[in-house]
Amino acid sequence: MKPVEWKNGKVRFLDQTKLPIEERYVETDDEEVLARAIKRLSIRGAPLIGIAAAYGVVLAANRISGSSEDNVSSRLERAVNVLLATRPTAVNLSWALDRMGRCIRESKEKSIDVLRKRLEKEATAIHEEDAAMCEEISRRGAALLPNGAAVLTHCNTGMLATGGRGTALGIITMAWEQSKLKHVYINETRPLLQGARLTAWELQRSGVPSTLLTDSTAGFLMQRGAISSVIVGADRIAANGDVANKVGTYTLAILAKHHGIPFYVAAPTSTIDAHTPRGSDIPIEQRGPEEVTTIGGIRIAPEGVHVYAPAFDVTPHELITGIITEREILIPPYLDAVRALDRSQMHSAKLHAVED
Ligand code: MRU
């Protein structure tokens, strides 16, 4: 199952809003269709949003007719802005679009055909690198878990959210393959039910034993001693280690702290935003009221009721036991750990540039 795929000059994606009832794939060669799919969460999850947006830039380049320099750069700039405006919190989106932007600038002197080839290569590289990062995160994370682990997770961080096996959910499935994991508890994740609709679907397909909970059941389960670790993903990690992730994550972190349960965040380094000092600086996406007042199109609240619907919340770094990345497991103090990681990344980027 590939939630996003580059196929014969088109993007083929699984419309996640239809899951688990229907597995419907959509094909498009139009970056604006792709942007709308990201906005309405047909394509979702921080890494996958970045991957899809990168392919969106390739679609835009392929649709340009004429090749005057002004025409090409203004068309691509417009496409990048449309894709960038879809969802503000997941930093993987601007990270991937920055990479595509760099590729455009570096190909300025080249023909449109060369530019198209380079953009396709860059988008495919972003996709493949994410799959490799998922493997590495999963390997590091699975090694951390105790034998017989019972893990609680929130939202969806698996194959449906990434270019590979997933981040938090990748750790869970790998630990299951290694016979280290006893059970997974899935928070349903209101309002859009990514846990119930998507994570439960993925875990059933992988044969991992799991139990679905309403979000408000997590505390009781911890109190009963049923959870050994909590693992979640991230949409953006600030320089001080504060984490923006699906709304409800902060509540889980507080509960885990109270019950002395380790609380891990799993994310690729593309989710770390060293330029955003702290969590309160992260832009938090607000969703429409109908996502709270309806479930599956059926109204569950009186018409006209006031709704507060942030898609994400911010978990302060002091509640996080460790941040599992593909490069290393970051531990407090996160400000130092993120700085060191940023320095080593800049260093290896320079080495790559020299090697290229
Ligand atoms: O609104 P969504 O479904 O895109 O939110 C997804 C999450 O919050 C995930 O936990 C996060 O993007 C990490 S996915 C590997």
XYZ file of C-alpha atoms and ligand atoms in Angstrom:
371
model
C 0.000 0.000 0.000
C 1.442 3.357 -1.064
C -0.433 6.439 0.200
C 1.400 8.616 -2.354
C 3.101 7.384 -5.501
C 4.755 9.007 -8.517
C 3.458 7.137 -11.549
C 3.978 8.006 -15.233
C 4.155 11.742 -14.626
C 1.174 11.750 -12.262
C 0.650 11.527 -8.511
C -1.502 8.614 -7.383
C -2.758 8.960 -3.816
C -5.016 7.125 -1.411
C -7.901 9.326 -0.263
C -7.524 8.838 3.491
C -10.815 10.590 4.281
C -12.578 7.480 2.926
C -10.736 4.971 5.145
C -11.471 2.450 6.572
C -14.741 2.094 4.647
C -13.286 2.450 1.190
C -9.791 2.218 -0.346
C -10.093 4.823 -3.076
C -7.086 5.961 -5.117
C -7.020 9.236 -7.036
C -4.638 10.189 -9.858
C -3.789 13.750 -10.751
C -1.373 15.789 -12.834
C -2.567 19.054 -11.290
C -0.725 20.503 -8.277
C -3.829 22.441 -7.226
C -5.802 19.182 -6.901
C -2.923 17.865 -4.799
C -2.932 21.024 -2.636
C -6.671 20.610 -2.000
C -6.109 16.933 -1.097
C -3.527 17.997 1.503
C -5.819 20.687 2.911
C -8.761 18.317 3.329
C -6.510 15.582 4.835
C -6.899 13.099 1.987
C -3.103 13.178 2.210
C -1.893 13.803 5.760
C 0.844 13.189 8.338
C 3.808 15.575 8.478
C 6.345 13.599 6.375
C 3.773 12.575 3.744
C 2.586 16.172 3.346
C 6.179 17.183 2.530
C 6.581 14.322 0.034
C 3.287 15.114 -1.724
C 4.099 18.837 -1.916
C 7.485 18.035 -3.513
C 5.719 16.003 -6.215
C 3.285 18.932 -6.581
C 6.177 21.147 -7.690
C 7.126 18.548 -10.334
C 3.514 18.515 -11.607
C 3.576 22.316 -11.837
C 6.848 22.251 -13.805
C 5.440 19.628 -16.186
C 2.378 21.776 -16.898
C 4.326 24.892 -17.875
C 3.967 25.757 -21.525
C 6.609 28.027 -23.061
C 9.979 28.353 -21.441
C 10.762 32.022 -20.918
C 12.663 32.398 -17.641
C 10.044 34.778 -16.146
C 7.175 32.474 -17.040
C 8.863 29.425 -15.496
C 9.878 31.093 -12.256
C 6.567 32.898 -11.717
C 4.564 29.684 -12.395
C 6.713 27.659 -9.990
C 6.668 30.352 -7.340
C 2.875 30.403 -7.505
C 2.702 26.597 -7.199
C 5.070 26.591 -4.206
C 2.949 29.246 -2.476
C -0.306 27.345 -3.091
C 1.229 24.154 -1.657
C 2.820 26.007 1.267
C -0.491 27.593 2.261
C -2.247 24.232 2.750
C -1.253 23.418 6.338
C 0.807 25.677 8.619
C 2.011 23.452 11.468
C 3.923 20.521 9.918
C 7.376 21.942 9.168
C 8.116 19.031 6.786
C 6.008 20.921 4.240
C 8.231 24.015 4.107
C 11.328 21.828 4.539
C 10.474 19.835 1.378
C 9.432 22.945 -0.552
C 12.697 24.659 0.446
C 14.589 21.729 -1.080
C 12.558 22.007 -4.277
C 13.134 25.802 -4.292
C 16.899 25.281 -3.997
C 16.744 22.856 -6.929
C 14.884 25.488 -9.010
C 17.429 28.210 -8.179
C 20.380 25.944 -8.947
C 18.870 25.053 -12.359
C 18.185 28.663 -13.397
C 20.559 28.560 -16.349
C 19.276 25.172 -17.550
C 16.510 24.273 -20.017
C 12.988 23.536 -18.762
C 13.506 19.838 -19.590
C 16.613 19.649 -17.418
C 14.748 21.484 -14.647
C 11.854 19.008 -14.837
C 14.220 16.037 -14.587
C 16.071 17.568 -11.646
C 12.824 18.352 -9.811
C 11.540 14.809 -10.309
C 14.835 13.431 -9.018
C 14.711 15.685 -5.945
C 11.083 14.793 -5.099
C 11.828 11.080 -5.481
C 14.896 11.506 -3.249
C 12.785 13.210 -0.552
C 10.355 10.258 -0.736
C 13.058 7.559 -0.615
C 15.026 9.300 2.129
C 11.899 9.429 4.269
C 11.419 5.671 3.889
C 15.027 5.122 5.012
C 14.578 7.518 7.960
C 11.499 5.547 9.070
C 13.524 2.313 9.155
C 16.258 3.907 11.230
C 13.804 5.576 13.664
C 11.976 2.254 14.052
C 15.191 0.353 14.715
C 16.373 2.839 17.352
C 12.935 3.095 18.970
C 12.262 -0.652 19.085
C 15.604 -1.138 20.870
C 14.420 1.229 23.629
C 11.262 -0.711 24.448
C 11.211 -3.296 27.233
C 10.288 -6.911 26.440
C 6.522 -7.370 26.670
C 5.908 -3.661 26.052
C 2.341 -2.343 26.060
C 2.391 0.895 24.096
C -0.156 3.675 23.847
C -0.151 5.832 20.712
C -2.126 8.774 19.384
C -3.225 9.807 15.877
C -1.653 8.016 12.881
C 2.085 7.905 12.332
C 2.433 4.816 10.151
C 2.597 3.996 6.454
C -0.318 6.344 5.842
C 1.607 9.304 7.269
C 5.092 8.806 5.819
C 7.097 7.538 2.859
C 7.879 4.268 4.653
C 6.792 2.134 7.604
C 6.154 5.148 9.834
C 7.680 6.851 12.865
C 5.942 6.044 16.188
C 3.931 3.308 14.463
C 7.054 2.081 12.660
C 8.648 1.516 16.078
C 5.544 -0.350 17.209
C 5.386 -2.670 14.178
C 9.134 -3.324 14.293
C 8.975 -4.147 18.026
C 6.137 -6.565 17.198
C 8.255 -8.218 14.485
C 11.034 -8.582 17.069
C 8.562 -10.220 19.519
C 9.180 -7.411 22.034
C 5.697 -5.948 21.941
C 2.713 -7.413 23.739
C -0.050 -4.973 22.865
C -0.871 -1.565 21.375
C -3.552 0.786 22.667
C -4.819 3.282 20.108
C -6.354 6.612 21.092
C -9.274 7.210 18.716
C -8.003 10.829 18.204
C -10.965 13.115 17.974
C -12.070 15.068 16.050
C -11.053 13.368 12.785
C -10.430 9.930 14.293
C -7.042 9.218 12.723
C -6.474 6.606 15.464
C -9.784 4.780 14.968
C -9.960 5.087 11.190
C -6.304 4.824 10.167
C -4.066 3.385 12.898
C -6.533 0.611 13.770
C -6.766 -0.201 10.031
C -2.976 -0.301 9.598
C -2.375 -2.429 12.706
C -5.052 -4.926 11.698
C -3.415 -5.266 8.295
C -0.013 -5.833 9.957
C -1.471 -8.381 12.397
C -0.370 -6.406 15.477
C -2.701 -6.977 18.477
C -4.359 -3.668 19.295
C -7.227 -2.163 21.264
C -9.049 1.047 20.422
C -9.824 3.562 23.193
C -11.774 6.780 23.398
C -9.223 9.529 24.092
C -10.530 10.033 27.624
C -9.864 6.395 28.615
C -6.054 6.705 28.493
C -5.664 7.985 32.084
C -7.694 5.139 33.567
C -5.657 2.568 31.652
C -2.409 4.107 32.932
C -3.767 4.104 36.470
C -4.454 0.371 36.094
C -0.790 -0.195 35.121
C -1.609 -1.387 31.590
C 0.742 0.960 29.694
C 4.540 0.658 29.714
C 5.341 3.456 27.216
C 3.669 6.183 25.212
C 5.029 6.878 21.705
C 3.710 9.643 19.466
C 4.831 11.474 16.326
C 5.410 15.197 15.745
C 4.471 17.906 13.296
C 7.143 20.347 14.421
C 9.798 20.233 17.093
C 11.082 23.598 18.319
C 14.747 24.269 19.131
C 14.094 23.792 22.867
C 12.441 20.382 22.304
C 8.796 21.503 22.646
C 6.661 19.382 20.324
C 3.588 20.280 18.271
C 1.558 17.163 17.481
C -2.076 16.133 17.088
C -4.311 17.763 19.675
C -4.525 15.510 22.745
C -0.802 14.737 22.798
C -0.147 17.235 25.617
C -2.854 15.648 27.779
C -1.242 12.228 27.258
C 2.185 13.598 28.213
C 0.819 15.024 31.479
C -0.890 11.720 32.240
C 2.304 9.780 31.473
C 4.330 12.057 33.774
C 1.823 11.614 36.591
C 1.990 7.822 36.265
C 5.792 7.640 35.775
C 5.465 6.226 32.240
C 8.156 7.102 29.623
C 6.814 9.436 26.940
C 8.666 9.281 23.604
C 8.347 11.398 20.475
C 9.480 9.771 17.210
C 10.214 11.987 14.199
C 12.694 12.436 11.370
C 15.135 15.341 11.693
C 13.134 17.061 8.902
C 10.489 17.697 11.613
C 12.952 19.646 13.791
C 12.743 23.381 13.264
C 15.904 24.836 14.793
C 14.747 28.334 13.742
C 11.643 28.220 15.940
C 12.908 28.826 19.494
C 10.006 27.375 21.506
C 6.639 25.697 21.187
C 4.655 28.903 21.710
C 6.207 30.202 18.435
C 4.807 27.290 16.384
C 1.773 28.261 14.259
C -1.158 26.038 15.233
C -3.657 25.195 12.510
C -7.318 25.839 13.335
C -9.858 23.568 11.643
C -13.481 24.249 10.732
C -16.233 23.775 13.374
C -17.951 21.017 11.352
C -15.060 18.662 12.124
C -16.154 18.787 15.781
C -19.919 19.130 15.381
C -20.207 16.191 12.969
C -18.892 12.631 12.751
C -18.887 11.054 9.295
C -21.233 13.803 8.064
C -23.760 13.267 10.908
C -24.350 16.195 13.241
C -23.716 15.431 16.934
C -24.002 18.959 18.392
C -26.658 21.676 18.183
C -26.418 23.889 15.141
C -24.681 27.226 15.824
C -22.728 26.030 18.889
C -19.340 27.749 19.314
C -16.393 25.445 18.621
C -12.659 25.623 19.369
C -10.808 23.274 17.014
C -7.002 23.490 17.015
C -5.589 20.577 14.989
C -2.483 20.373 17.192
C -1.268 21.164 20.688
C 2.178 21.766 22.140
C 3.855 19.414 24.608
C 6.527 21.185 26.678
C 9.952 19.570 26.438
C 10.142 18.795 30.173
C 7.411 16.160 29.720
C 9.343 14.302 26.987
C 11.613 11.381 27.936
C 13.372 11.237 24.557
C 13.025 12.287 20.907
C 13.792 9.369 18.600
C 15.224 10.570 15.270
C 16.937 8.643 12.478
C 20.302 10.061 13.515
C 20.161 9.675 17.278
C 17.892 9.650 20.293
C 17.815 13.161 21.695
C 17.612 13.479 25.467
C 17.421 16.567 27.700
C 18.700 19.241 27.639
C 17.063 19.438 24.204
C 18.358 22.922 23.374
C 21.927 21.563 23.380
C 20.926 18.316 21.635
C 19.104 20.178 18.812
C 22.009 22.618 18.396
C 24.531 19.761 18.133
C 22.300 17.947 15.621
C 21.853 21.111 13.549
C 25.630 21.684 13.495
C 26.352 18.084 12.425
C 23.645 18.298 9.722
C 25.077 21.529 8.328
C 28.482 19.882 8.329
C 27.270 16.807 6.412
C 25.291 19.030 3.964
C 28.555 20.885 3.220
C 30.360 17.572 2.707
C 27.629 16.457 0.265
C 27.922 19.763 -1.638
C 31.688 19.259 -1.967
C 31.210 15.626 -3.071
C 28.571 16.667 -5.660
O -3.753 16.308 10.999
P -2.858 15.141 10.650
O -3.602 13.852 10.532
O -1.970 15.430 9.477
O -1.910 15.011 11.951
C -0.916 14.038 11.958
C -0.133 14.014 13.225
O -0.351 14.789 14.130
C 1.013 13.050 13.290
O 1.232 12.636 14.600
C 2.296 13.734 12.764
O 2.064 14.393 11.563
C 3.399 12.763 12.591
S 3.115 11.614 11.268
C 4.507 10.648 11.175
